[in-house]
Coordinates of C-alpha atoms and ligand atoms in Angstrom, one line a residue:
Chain A
M1 CA -35.0 -44.3 116.3
A2 CA -37.7 -43.3 118.5
N3 CA -37.6 -40.3 117.7
T4 CA -38.9 -40.9 114.5
A5 CA -41.5 -43.0 115.9
H6 CA -42.8 -40.4 117.5
A7 CA -42.8 -38.2 114.6
H8 CA -45.0 -41.5 112.6
A9 CA -47.7 -40.9 115.6
A10 CA -47.5 -37.5 115.9
D11 CA -47.4 -36.3 112.0
P12 CA -49.8 -38.2 110.1
A13 CA -49.3 -35.5 107.1
G14 CA -45.6 -37.1 107.0
E15 CA -46.1 -39.8 107.1
T16 CA -48.4 -39.8 103.5
R17 CA -45.1 -37.6 102.6
R18 CA -42.3 -40.5 103.7
D19 CA -44.7 -43.1 102.0
F20 CA -44.5 -41.2 98.9
L21 CA -40.9 -41.6 98.4
L22 CA -40.3 -45.2 99.6
H23 CA -43.6 -45.9 97.0
T24 CA -41.6 -44.3 94.3
T25 CA -38.3 -44.8 94.3
I26 CA -39.2 -48.4 95.1
A27 CA -41.5 -48.0 91.5
M28 CA -38.1 -46.7 89.6
G29 CA -36.1 -49.1 90.7
A30 CA -38.4 -51.6 89.7
V31 CA -39.0 -50.3 86.3
G32 CA -35.2 -49.6 86.0
G33 CA -34.9 -53.2 87.2
A34 CA -37.0 -54.3 83.9
M35 CA -34.8 -52.0 82.1
M36 CA -32.5 -54.5 82.6
V37 CA -33.5 -57.6 82.0
W38 CA -34.6 -57.0 78.5
P39 CA -31.2 -56.4 77.1
L40 CA -29.8 -59.7 79.2
I41 CA -32.8 -61.9 77.4
H42 CA -32.8 -60.3 73.8
S43 CA -29.1 -61.1 74.7
M44 CA -29.9 -64.4 73.7
N45 CA -31.5 -64.4 70.8
P46 CA -30.3 -64.7 67.7
A47 CA -27.7 -62.9 66.7
A48 CA -27.0 -60.3 63.8
D49 CA -24.6 -62.7 62.0
T50 CA -27.0 -65.8 62.9
L51 CA -30.0 -63.7 61.0
A52 CA -27.5 -62.5 58.2
L53 CA -26.8 -66.3 57.0
S54 CA -30.5 -67.4 57.3
T55 CA -31.0 -67.5 53.2
T56 CA -29.6 -70.4 50.6
E57 CA -29.5 -70.3 47.3
F58 CA -29.6 -73.8 44.9
N59 CA -30.2 -75.2 41.9
I60 CA -33.0 -78.0 41.7
S61 CA -32.0 -78.9 38.0
G62 CA -29.7 -82.1 39.9
V63 CA -33.0 -83.5 41.3
A64 CA -33.9 -86.4 39.6
E65 CA -38.1 -87.6 38.9
G66 CA -38.2 -89.5 42.2
Q67 CA -35.2 -88.0 43.8
R68 CA -35.2 -86.3 47.2
I69 CA -31.8 -83.6 48.7
S70 CA -31.8 -81.9 51.7
V71 CA -30.5 -78.2 51.6
M72 CA -28.8 -76.5 54.3
W73 CA -30.6 -74.0 55.4
R74 CA -30.4 -71.9 58.8
G75 CA -28.6 -74.6 60.2
S76 CA -31.1 -77.3 59.5
P77 CA -32.2 -79.5 56.3
V78 CA -35.0 -78.6 53.7
F79 CA -35.8 -81.4 51.9
V80 CA -36.5 -80.7 48.2
A81 CA -38.5 -83.7 46.5
H82 CA -38.8 -84.3 42.9
R83 CA -42.3 -86.2 43.0
T84 CA -43.4 -88.9 40.3
P85 CA -46.9 -88.6 38.8
A86 CA -48.2 -90.7 41.5
E87 CA -47.3 -88.9 44.4
I88 CA -48.7 -85.8 43.5
E89 CA -52.0 -87.3 42.8
A90 CA -51.8 -90.0 46.3
A91 CA -51.1 -86.3 47.8
R92 CA -54.1 -84.1 45.8
K93 CA -56.8 -87.3 46.6
V94 CA -56.8 -86.9 50.5
Q95 CA -59.7 -85.5 51.3
L96 CA -58.8 -82.6 53.9
S97 CA -61.1 -84.1 56.6
E98 CA -59.0 -86.5 56.7
L99 CA -55.6 -84.1 58.1
R100 CA -55.0 -83.7 61.3
D101 CA -53.7 -80.2 60.1
P102 CA -55.6 -79.3 56.8
Q103 CA -53.6 -78.1 53.8
T104 CA -54.2 -78.5 50.5
D105 CA -51.2 -80.1 48.1
E106 CA -51.9 -76.8 46.0
Q107 CA -51.7 -74.5 48.8
R108 CA -47.6 -75.9 49.6
V109 CA -46.0 -76.2 46.6
T110 CA -45.4 -73.3 44.1
K111 CA -47.5 -72.1 41.3
G112 CA -46.7 -74.3 37.7
K113 CA -43.6 -76.2 40.2
D114 CA -46.6 -79.0 41.4
K115 CA -43.9 -81.4 40.8
Y116 CA -40.9 -79.8 43.1
L117 CA -42.5 -80.1 46.9
I118 CA -39.9 -78.2 49.5
V119 CA -40.3 -78.3 53.0
S120 CA -38.2 -77.7 56.4
G121 CA -36.7 -80.8 58.0
I122 CA -37.9 -80.8 60.9
C123 CA -40.0 -83.0 62.7
T124 CA -42.8 -80.9 64.4
H125 CA -42.6 -82.8 67.3
F126 CA -39.5 -82.7 69.1
G127 CA -37.1 -81.4 66.0
C128 CA -36.0 -84.6 64.7
I129 CA -35.0 -85.2 61.0
P130 CA -37.4 -87.9 59.5
Q131 CA -36.3 -90.0 57.5
G132 CA -36.7 -90.4 53.8
V133 CA -34.8 -88.3 52.0
K134 CA -32.7 -91.5 50.6
V135 CA -34.5 -94.1 49.0
T136 CA -33.2 -97.0 51.5
E137 CA -35.0 -95.1 54.4
P138 CA -38.3 -96.1 56.1
R139 CA -40.8 -93.9 54.2
G140 CA -44.0 -94.7 56.7
E141 CA -47.5 -95.8 55.5
F142 CA -47.8 -92.7 53.1
G143 CA -44.4 -92.8 50.9
G144 CA -43.5 -89.3 52.5
W145 CA -41.3 -89.6 55.5
F146 CA -40.9 -90.8 58.9
C147 CA -39.8 -90.0 62.0
P148 CA -37.5 -92.2 64.3
C149 CA -37.9 -90.2 67.4
H150 CA -41.0 -90.8 68.7
G151 CA -42.8 -92.6 64.9
S152 CA -44.1 -89.5 63.4
Q153 CA -45.8 -90.0 59.2
Y154 CA -45.7 -87.2 57.2
D155 CA -47.4 -87.6 53.0
T156 CA -45.7 -87.0 49.7
S157 CA -47.4 -83.4 50.3
G158 CA -45.1 -83.2 53.9
R159 CA -48.4 -83.3 56.0
I160 CA -49.3 -84.9 58.6
R161 CA -50.5 -87.7 58.9
K162 CA -50.1 -90.3 62.2
G163 CA -48.4 -90.1 65.1
P164 CA -47.4 -86.9 68.0
A165 CA -46.5 -84.5 65.6
P166 CA -49.5 -81.6 65.5
R167 CA -48.2 -80.6 62.3
N168 CA -47.5 -80.4 58.3
L169 CA -43.8 -79.9 57.5
A170 CA -43.5 -76.0 57.0
V171 CA -43.1 -74.6 54.0
P172 CA -39.9 -72.8 54.2
P173 CA -40.4 -68.9 52.2
I174 CA -38.8 -70.4 48.5
K175 CA -38.3 -68.0 45.3
F176 CA -38.1 -69.8 41.9
L177 CA -35.1 -66.8 41.0
T178 CA -34.9 -68.9 37.7
D179 CA -36.6 -71.6 36.1
T180 CA -33.8 -73.9 37.9
T181 CA -32.5 -71.3 40.7
V182 CA -34.3 -71.5 44.1
L183 CA -34.1 -69.5 47.0
I184 CA -35.0 -70.5 50.5
G185 CA -35.1 -67.5 53.1
Chain B
M1 CA -1.3 -77.2 132.6
S2 CA -4.9 -78.2 132.7
T3 CA -7.3 -74.9 133.8
E4 CA -4.8 -72.9 131.3
K5 CA -6.0 -72.2 128.0
S6 CA -3.5 -73.4 124.9
I7 CA -2.2 -70.9 122.7
W8 CA -4.4 -72.4 119.8
K9 CA -8.0 -72.9 122.0
K10 CA -7.0 -69.1 122.4
A11 CA -6.5 -68.2 119.2
L12 CA -9.6 -70.0 118.4
D13 CA -11.6 -68.2 121.7
W14 CA -9.9 -65.2 120.0
H15 CA -11.3 -65.5 116.3
E16 CA -14.5 -67.4 117.3
E17 CA -15.2 -64.2 118.6
R18 CA -15.3 -62.1 115.6
L19 CA -16.9 -65.3 113.4
P20 CA -18.4 -67.6 115.3
I21 CA -17.8 -70.2 112.2
I22 CA -17.0 -73.2 114.3
S23 CA -20.3 -72.8 117.1
W24 CA -21.8 -72.5 113.4
I25 CA -20.6 -75.8 112.3
D26 CA -21.1 -77.8 115.6
H27 CA -24.7 -76.4 116.1
S28 CA -25.1 -77.5 112.5
L29 CA -23.9 -80.3 111.6
G30 CA -21.7 -81.2 115.2
T31 CA -21.7 -81.9 118.3
K32 CA -25.0 -79.8 119.3
Y33 CA -27.1 -81.0 116.6
P34 CA -29.2 -83.7 118.2
V35 CA -30.8 -86.3 115.7
P36 CA -33.1 -89.2 117.0
R37 CA -31.2 -92.1 117.8
N38 CA -32.7 -94.9 115.7
L39 CA -32.2 -93.7 111.8
N40 CA -31.7 -96.5 109.5
Y41 CA -28.5 -96.9 106.9
W42 CA -31.3 -95.1 104.6
W43 CA -30.7 -92.2 106.2
N44 CA -26.9 -92.3 104.6
F45 CA -28.2 -91.2 101.3
G46 CA -28.0 -87.7 102.7
S47 CA -24.4 -86.6 103.0
L48 CA -23.7 -89.2 100.2
A49 CA -25.8 -87.2 98.0
M50 CA -23.6 -84.0 99.4
F51 CA -20.9 -85.8 98.7
M52 CA -21.7 -86.8 95.2
L53 CA -22.3 -82.6 94.9
A54 CA -18.5 -81.7 96.1
V55 CA -16.8 -84.5 93.4
M56 CA -19.0 -83.2 90.6
I57 CA -18.3 -79.6 90.9
F58 CA -14.2 -80.3 91.5
S59 CA -14.2 -83.2 88.7
G60 CA -16.2 -80.6 86.5
I61 CA -13.8 -77.4 87.5
F62 CA -10.8 -79.4 86.2
L63 CA -12.2 -80.5 83.2
A64 CA -13.3 -77.4 82.4
M65 CA -9.7 -76.3 82.2
N66 CA -9.3 -78.8 79.3
Y67 CA -12.3 -78.4 77.4
T68 CA -13.9 -76.0 75.0
P69 CA -17.6 -75.0 74.3
H70 CA -16.6 -74.8 70.6
V71 CA -19.3 -77.0 67.8
T72 CA -16.0 -77.4 66.1
L73 CA -13.2 -77.9 68.9
A74 CA -16.0 -79.5 71.4
F75 CA -15.6 -83.2 70.5
D76 CA -12.2 -83.0 70.2
S77 CA -11.4 -81.6 72.9
V78 CA -13.0 -83.8 74.9
E79 CA -11.5 -87.2 73.3
H80 CA -8.3 -84.6 74.4
I81 CA -8.9 -84.8 77.9
M82 CA -9.2 -88.2 77.4
R83 CA -6.5 -89.5 75.6
D84 CA -4.1 -86.9 76.5
V85 CA -4.2 -84.2 79.4
N86 CA -2.5 -86.3 82.6
Y87 CA -5.6 -87.9 83.9
G88 CA -8.3 -87.1 82.1
W89 CA -9.5 -90.2 81.5
L90 CA -10.3 -90.6 85.4
I91 CA -11.1 -87.0 86.0
R92 CA -14.1 -87.6 82.9
Y93 CA -15.3 -90.8 83.8
M94 CA -15.0 -89.5 88.0
H95 CA -17.8 -86.7 86.1
A96 CA -20.0 -88.9 83.6
N97 CA -20.2 -92.1 86.1
G98 CA -20.5 -89.4 88.9
A99 CA -23.5 -87.7 87.6
S100 CA -25.6 -91.5 87.3
F101 CA -24.2 -92.3 90.9
F102 CA -25.7 -89.1 92.3
F103 CA -28.7 -89.8 90.8
M104 CA -28.6 -93.3 92.2
V105 CA -28.1 -91.3 95.7
V106 CA -30.7 -88.5 95.0
Y107 CA -33.7 -90.9 94.3
I108 CA -32.9 -93.5 96.9
H109 CA -33.0 -90.2 99.5
I110 CA -36.5 -88.8 98.0
L111 CA -37.9 -92.8 98.2
R112 CA -36.7 -92.7 101.7
G113 CA -38.5 -89.7 102.5
M114 CA -41.9 -91.6 100.6
Y115 CA -41.5 -94.3 102.5
Y116 CA -40.7 -93.0 106.5
G117 CA -43.9 -89.8 105.0
S118 CA -40.5 -87.3 106.3
Y119 CA -42.9 -84.7 103.2
K120 CA -45.6 -84.5 106.6
A121 CA -46.2 -81.5 108.8
P122 CA -44.0 -80.0 109.6
R123 CA -41.1 -80.9 107.3
E124 CA -43.5 -79.9 104.2
V125 CA -40.9 -76.7 102.7
L126 CA -37.8 -79.0 103.8
W127 CA -39.3 -81.7 101.1
W128 CA -40.6 -78.7 98.3
I129 CA -36.6 -77.7 98.4
G130 CA -35.3 -81.5 97.8
L131 CA -37.5 -81.2 94.9
L132 CA -35.6 -78.0 93.5
I133 CA -32.5 -79.0 94.4
Y134 CA -33.7 -82.5 91.9
L135 CA -35.5 -80.2 89.2
A136 CA -31.8 -78.2 89.5
M137 CA -30.0 -81.7 89.0
M138 CA -32.2 -82.6 86.0
A139 CA -31.6 -79.0 84.5
T140 CA -27.3 -79.2 85.5
A141 CA -26.9 -82.8 83.9
F142 CA -29.7 -82.0 80.8
L143 CA -27.0 -79.1 79.8
G144 CA -23.5 -81.0 80.8
Y145 CA -25.0 -84.1 78.5
V146 CA -25.0 -81.7 75.6
L147 CA -21.2 -80.3 76.2
P148 CA -19.0 -83.0 74.8
W149 CA -21.4 -82.6 71.9
G150 CA -21.4 -86.5 70.6
Q151 CA -24.8 -87.2 68.4
M152 CA -27.1 -88.6 71.2
S153 CA -25.9 -84.8 73.2
F154 CA -27.2 -82.8 69.8
W155 CA -29.9 -84.9 69.2
G156 CA -31.3 -85.0 73.4
A157 CA -30.6 -81.1 73.0
T158 CA -32.6 -81.0 70.0
V159 CA -35.1 -82.9 71.2
I160 CA -35.6 -81.3 74.8
T161 CA -35.5 -77.7 73.9
S162 CA -38.5 -78.2 71.2
F163 CA -40.4 -79.2 74.5
F164 CA -40.9 -75.3 74.6
S165 CA -42.5 -75.5 70.7
A166 CA -45.5 -77.3 72.6
I167 CA -46.6 -73.8 74.3
P168 CA -49.4 -72.5 72.1
G169 CA -48.3 -69.0 70.3
I170 CA -45.0 -68.4 72.3
G171 CA -43.8 -71.6 71.9
D172 CA -41.7 -71.6 68.5
S173 CA -40.1 -67.6 69.9
I174 CA -38.9 -69.6 73.1
V175 CA -37.4 -71.9 71.3
T176 CA -35.5 -69.4 69.1
L177 CA -34.9 -67.6 72.5
L178 CA -33.3 -70.7 74.1
W179 CA -30.8 -71.7 70.9
G180 CA -29.7 -68.2 69.7
G181 CA -30.8 -69.0 66.4
F182 CA -32.6 -72.0 64.4
S183 CA -31.5 -74.9 65.3
V184 CA -28.8 -76.6 68.1
D185 CA -25.7 -74.7 67.4
N186 CA -22.9 -72.7 68.3
P187 CA -24.4 -70.0 70.9
T188 CA -26.4 -73.2 72.7
L189 CA -23.8 -74.5 73.0
N190 CA -22.2 -71.6 74.8
R191 CA -25.1 -71.1 77.0
F192 CA -25.2 -74.5 77.9
F193 CA -21.4 -74.4 79.3
S194 CA -22.2 -71.4 81.1
L195 CA -25.3 -72.4 82.7
H196 CA -23.9 -75.6 83.8
Y197 CA -21.0 -74.3 85.2
L198 CA -23.3 -72.1 87.5
L199 CA -26.7 -74.0 87.7
P200 CA -24.4 -76.8 90.8
F201 CA -23.4 -73.5 92.8
V202 CA -27.7 -73.1 92.2
I203 CA -28.0 -76.1 94.2
V204 CA -24.9 -75.5 96.9
G205 CA -27.2 -72.3 97.7
L206 CA -30.0 -74.3 97.8
I207 CA -29.1 -77.1 99.9
F208 CA -27.9 -74.3 103.1
L209 CA -32.2 -73.6 102.7
H210 CA -32.8 -77.9 102.7
I211 CA -30.0 -78.3 105.7
W212 CA -31.7 -75.0 107.3
A213 CA -35.6 -76.1 106.9
L214 CA -34.1 -80.2 108.3
H215 CA -32.8 -78.2 111.7
V216 CA -36.2 -76.4 112.2
P217 CA -38.1 -79.5 113.1
G218 CA -34.9 -82.3 113.4
A219 CA -35.0 -84.8 111.5
N220 CA -38.2 -87.3 110.9
N221 CA -37.1 -91.0 111.9
P222 CA -38.2 -94.9 110.5
L223 CA -40.8 -94.3 113.7
G224 CA -42.3 -91.2 112.1
I225 CA -42.8 -90.2 115.9
D226 CA -41.7 -87.3 117.4
A227 CA -38.6 -87.4 118.9
T228 CA -37.5 -86.3 122.4
P229 CA -34.7 -84.8 123.5
A230 CA -33.8 -88.0 125.6
D231 CA -34.4 -89.8 122.0
K232 CA -31.7 -88.4 120.4
I233 CA -28.1 -88.6 120.5
P234 CA -25.6 -85.8 118.6
F235 CA -24.5 -85.3 115.4
F236 CA -20.5 -85.6 116.5
P237 CA -19.5 -88.0 116.6
Y238 CA -22.2 -90.6 115.9
Y239 CA -23.7 -90.2 112.8
V240 CA -20.6 -88.7 111.3
M241 CA -18.7 -92.1 112.0
K242 CA -21.6 -93.6 110.5
D243 CA -21.9 -91.1 107.5
V244 CA -18.4 -91.6 107.3
F245 CA -18.7 -95.5 106.7
G246 CA -21.3 -95.7 104.7
L247 CA -19.3 -93.4 102.7
A248 CA -16.1 -96.0 102.6
V249 CA -18.7 -98.0 101.2
F250 CA -19.8 -96.0 98.8
V251 CA -16.5 -94.8 97.6
V252 CA -16.4 -98.3 96.6
I253 CA -18.8 -99.3 94.5
Y254 CA -18.7 -95.2 92.4
F255 CA -14.9 -96.4 92.0
T256 CA -16.1 -99.8 90.3
A257 CA -18.2 -98.4 87.6
V258 CA -15.2 -96.0 86.9
F259 CA -12.5 -98.1 86.7
W260 CA -14.0 -101.4 85.6
F261 CA -17.3 -100.5 83.6
P262 CA -16.9 -96.6 82.8
N263 CA -19.4 -96.8 79.7
A264 CA -22.0 -99.1 81.3
L265 CA -24.6 -96.1 81.3
G266 CA -23.5 -94.5 78.9
E267 CA -25.0 -94.6 75.3
A268 CA -22.2 -95.7 72.4
V269 CA -23.6 -93.1 70.0
N270 CA -23.0 -90.2 71.8
Y271 CA -18.6 -91.3 70.7
V272 CA -20.2 -90.1 67.0
K273 CA -19.4 -86.6 66.8
A274 CA -22.6 -84.7 65.9
N275 CA -24.1 -84.6 62.8
P276 CA -26.9 -81.8 62.3
L277 CA -28.1 -83.9 59.5
Q278 CA -28.8 -87.1 60.7
T279 CA -30.9 -88.3 63.8
P280 CA -30.0 -91.3 65.0
E281 CA -32.0 -94.6 64.5
H282 CA -32.8 -94.3 68.4
I283 CA -33.3 -91.5 70.4
V284 CA -32.5 -92.0 74.0
P285 CA -32.1 -90.1 77.3
E286 CA -30.4 -91.2 80.3
W287 CA -31.3 -93.4 82.6
Y288 CA -32.3 -91.0 84.8
Y289 CA -34.9 -89.3 82.5
L290 CA -36.4 -92.6 81.7
P291 CA -39.4 -92.5 83.6
F292 CA -40.3 -89.6 82.6
Y293 CA -39.3 -90.0 79.1
A294 CA -42.2 -93.2 78.9
I295 CA -44.6 -90.8 80.4
L296 CA -44.4 -88.1 77.5
R297 CA -44.2 -90.4 74.6
S298 CA -47.2 -92.7 76.2
I299 CA -49.3 -89.9 75.6
P300 CA -49.9 -89.0 71.7
N301 CA -50.5 -85.5 72.1
K302 CA -47.5 -83.2 71.5
L303 CA -48.9 -80.4 74.7
L304 CA -50.6 -83.2 76.6
G305 CA -47.1 -85.2 77.4
I306 CA -45.3 -82.3 78.0
I307 CA -47.9 -81.5 80.9
A308 CA -47.8 -84.8 82.2
M309 CA -44.2 -85.0 82.0
F310 CA -43.6 -81.8 83.3
G311 CA -46.6 -83.0 86.2
A312 CA -44.8 -85.8 87.1
I313 CA -43.0 -84.4 88.8
L314 CA -44.9 -81.2 90.0
I315 CA -47.0 -83.9 91.4
L316 CA -44.3 -84.5 94.3
F317 CA -44.8 -81.2 95.6
A318 CA -48.6 -81.4 96.7
L319 CA -48.1 -84.8 98.2
P320 CA -47.7 -83.6 101.3
W321 CA -51.5 -83.0 101.2
L322 CA -52.7 -85.7 98.9
D323 CA -51.3 -88.0 101.4
T324 CA -54.3 -87.3 103.7
S325 CA -53.1 -90.4 106.7
R326 CA -50.8 -88.3 109.4
V327 CA -49.3 -91.5 110.8
R328 CA -46.1 -90.7 108.5
S329 CA -44.0 -94.5 108.8
G330 CA -44.5 -96.5 106.4
N331 CA -43.8 -99.3 108.9
F332 CA -47.1 -98.6 110.3
R333 CA -48.9 -98.3 107.2
P334 CA -50.0 -102.2 105.9
V335 CA -51.9 -101.3 102.7
F336 CA -49.4 -97.8 102.3
R337 CA -46.5 -100.3 101.8
I338 CA -47.8 -102.6 99.6
F339 CA -49.0 -99.7 97.1
F340 CA -45.6 -97.5 97.6
V341 CA -43.5 -101.3 96.6
V342 CA -45.9 -100.8 93.2
W343 CA -45.5 -97.4 93.2
V344 CA -41.6 -98.0 92.8
I345 CA -42.4 -101.6 90.6
D346 CA -43.9 -98.7 88.2
V347 CA -41.5 -96.8 87.7
L348 CA -39.1 -98.7 86.9
I349 CA -41.7 -100.0 84.8
L350 CA -42.0 -96.6 82.9
G351 CA -38.1 -96.5 82.5
W352 CA -37.8 -99.7 81.1
V353 CA -40.5 -98.7 78.5
G354 CA -38.5 -95.2 78.1
A355 CA -35.6 -97.6 77.1
Q356 CA -37.8 -99.3 74.3
P357 CA -38.6 -97.9 70.6
P358 CA -41.9 -97.2 70.6
E359 CA -43.8 -100.0 68.6
G360 CA -46.3 -102.3 69.7
I361 CA -47.4 -103.2 72.9
I362 CA -44.2 -100.3 74.3
P363 CA -46.7 -97.3 74.2
T364 CA -50.0 -99.1 75.5
I365 CA -47.8 -100.3 78.4
G366 CA -46.2 -96.6 78.6
L367 CA -50.3 -95.2 79.1
I368 CA -51.1 -97.5 81.5
G369 CA -47.4 -97.2 83.5
T370 CA -48.4 -93.7 83.5
L371 CA -52.1 -93.7 84.9
W372 CA -51.4 -95.9 88.1
Y373 CA -48.3 -93.2 88.5
F374 CA -50.8 -90.1 88.2
G375 CA -53.2 -92.4 90.3
H376 CA -51.3 -93.2 93.0
F377 CA -50.5 -89.6 94.0
A378 CA -54.2 -88.3 93.0
V379 CA -56.6 -91.2 93.8
I380 CA -54.5 -94.0 96.4
M381 CA -53.6 -91.7 97.9
P382 CA -55.6 -89.4 99.5
V383 CA -58.1 -92.7 99.6
L384 CA -55.5 -94.8 102.1
G385 CA -55.4 -91.9 104.4
W386 CA -59.1 -92.4 105.3
V387 CA -59.7 -96.3 105.3
E388 CA -56.6 -97.6 106.2
T389 CA -56.4 -98.7 109.8
P390 CA -52.6 -98.2 110.8
K391 CA -51.1 -100.0 113.7
P392 CA -50.2 -98.3 117.2
L393 CA -47.6 -96.2 117.3
P394 CA -45.0 -96.7 120.0
A395 CA -45.4 -93.5 122.8
S396 CA -41.5 -93.3 122.1
I397 CA -38.7 -94.4 121.0
S398 CA -37.0 -95.7 123.6
Q399 CA -40.5 -98.1 124.2
S400 CA -40.3 -99.2 120.7
V401 CA -36.5 -100.7 121.4
L402 CA -37.8 -102.1 125.2
K403 CA -41.3 -103.3 123.7
A404 CA -38.7 -105.5 121.3
A405 CA -36.5 -106.4 124.1
E406 CA -39.1 -108.0 126.4
Ligands
HEM1 C1 -24.4 -80.9 89.8 C2 -23.3 -81.1 89.1 C3 -23.2 -81.2 88.2 C4 -23.9 -82.8 87.6 C5 -24.6 -83.5 88.0 C6 -22.6 -83.0 85.7 C7 -23.3 -83.4 84.8 C8 -22.7 -83.6 83.9 C9 -23.3 -84.7 82.4 C10 -23.9 -85.6 83.1 C11 -22.0 -84.5 81.5 C12 -21.9 -84.9 80.4 C13 -20.3 -86.8 80.5 C14 -20.3 -87.3 79.2 O1 -21.1 -88.0 79.4 O2 -19.1 -86.7 79.0 C15 -21.0 -83.0 82.4 C16 -20.3 -82.5 81.2 C17 -19.1 -81.9 82.0 N1 -19.6 -80.8 82.8 FE1 -20.8 -81.5 84.4 N2 -22.1 -81.5 85.9 C18 -22.0 -81.2 87.1 C19 -21.0 -80.2 87.2 C20 -20.4 -79.4 86.6 C21 -19.8 -77.9 87.5 C22 -19.4 -77.3 88.8 C23 -18.9 -77.8 86.1 C24 -17.4 -77.1 86.0 C25 -17.1 -76.2 85.4 C26 -18.9 -79.0 84.7 C27 -17.7 -78.9 83.9 C28 -18.6 -80.3 82.6 C29 -17.7 -80.1 81.6 C30 -16.5 -79.2 81.3 C31 -18.2 -81.0 81.1 C32 -17.8 -81.6 79.8 C33 -16.4 -82.7 79.7 C34 -17.5 -83.9 79.3 O3 -18.3 -84.2 78.4 O4 -16.7 -85.2 80.4 N3 -19.6 -80.0 85.4 N4 -21.5 -83.0 83.6
FES2 S1 -39.5 -85.8 67.1 FE1 -40.6 -86.4 65.2 S2 -42.0 -87.8 66.5 FE2 -40.9 -87.0 67.4

């Protein structure tokens, strides 16, 4: 030990070389460690079979005017509403400036299928399922959906109008495969 | 004979030379650990907390032998534990009620520290480690509550993991990462079981650090003054006996709950199997989270609500500096005492608010309670240290006793 200490003091060049080795070793070790962390973290992300289940097809012709249903997509409900003309009108006459997350009703439906509103059934606050699919359930002041968890209220376009939720009910990727068959995802 | 070492003593000495574990225990919690002579019963709750951790680990390991972490089987396996496994009901009720009692004990332990100023120099690190233990306990209990896969398990898990969606930009990806899918589902249940098993052992490690950090300055005491060696007595036998007595009383209360009121603190709706399509009418967390839940709900903005909720605990880390008074014990701080009691009442009110549906006057009470909670730490504590005149401190622990006797 005494010898090495001596060598240090006497030979500054040796010390730099040793430091260089030390620092590269630490750096390589850190890089290697970091490279191992990502697979571990990523293993917690959705697995391939979970991702494979991420589309749903359903037939919309059974939903009568004024009726709402929920369809399962990726383990959570999607609300499908066949809106009455009054509900559509209520959604369209709202000024954008009144909205927390400004979006027109037209932006939220498929063109030509305006009477169908298809939105995610997950409250954008903390993920509860808002009530309002069944006629017996509360729909809030705006005639859409009411979240029982912390009182968020959505309108007939699924837009947030009151309560703590920050965003409108999300519109999932939708495609009308035929006039009556809808693909979500 | 009297001078001759017995064979057992020889064997022990032989072993101690190689691994001095007995001396180590003797120094940590035995005759070589000097403790102030004037500790009152509020000082029993640390050992009670350790006891509860042991109860949780033991009962948990036996539950795990019969529990199945799968969405189709978890709920039924808990019912199987309750109905079919020999004494399964006892083990599960000990575990479920044990969590509540663990929190009660730890809350009293924390309040003890807050009243007697145990967080002040030189015990700041000890206080921090205690808060880390508390955070780890909250995480463990949350993960555990999801395991029986009832309605409240599922929706509690959904709401709490969704907290992270409030983080701007990456929030939704973090939630997907936590879930391992697009909703709380089987991958979520699996990892929650894994982590629920792990975290209690992390807590065991933290407790070692906690005790270590306790031994460096030694225990605080009800007078809050530094104890001289003459004012200390060995932990064994004195405080071991006192702790055992406290434990006996505590165990009677705990098992009264386990045997006669096992569901008093639980939610009936958690005996309904999880249904991802239907949120229960009224979501409430377990009682030990209620004040924080009230703080979250009282702020009508998602991100700010989350910040306030976590901030309510994080602010405790700064308490050693927010409290500007150098007098530790509340016994000598006439104004602090009052504010301390008011703060405890405020927390109780917040707890009550957290259990109510957020309608009518409730959110307003919650907001006032939240403001008071933070105001206590951010305004009252710093100012009080400057304006309050503390009562004169005794010169030593024995002096205070002799004075009282006169
Ligand atoms: C810090 C210590 C611990 C705390 C605070 C804690 C808390 C909880 C809670 C609150 C529950 C839900 C009880 C219910 O309502 O049914 C639970 C369930 C469970 N815990 Fe723990 N736990 C701890 C340690 C452990 C350990 C070490 C294990 C070992 C594997 C374990 C295994 C389980 C199992 C299998 C369940 C599901 C069965 C059931 O719900 O009763 N726990 N835990
Ligand atoms: S989860 Fe819907 S209002 Fe909070």
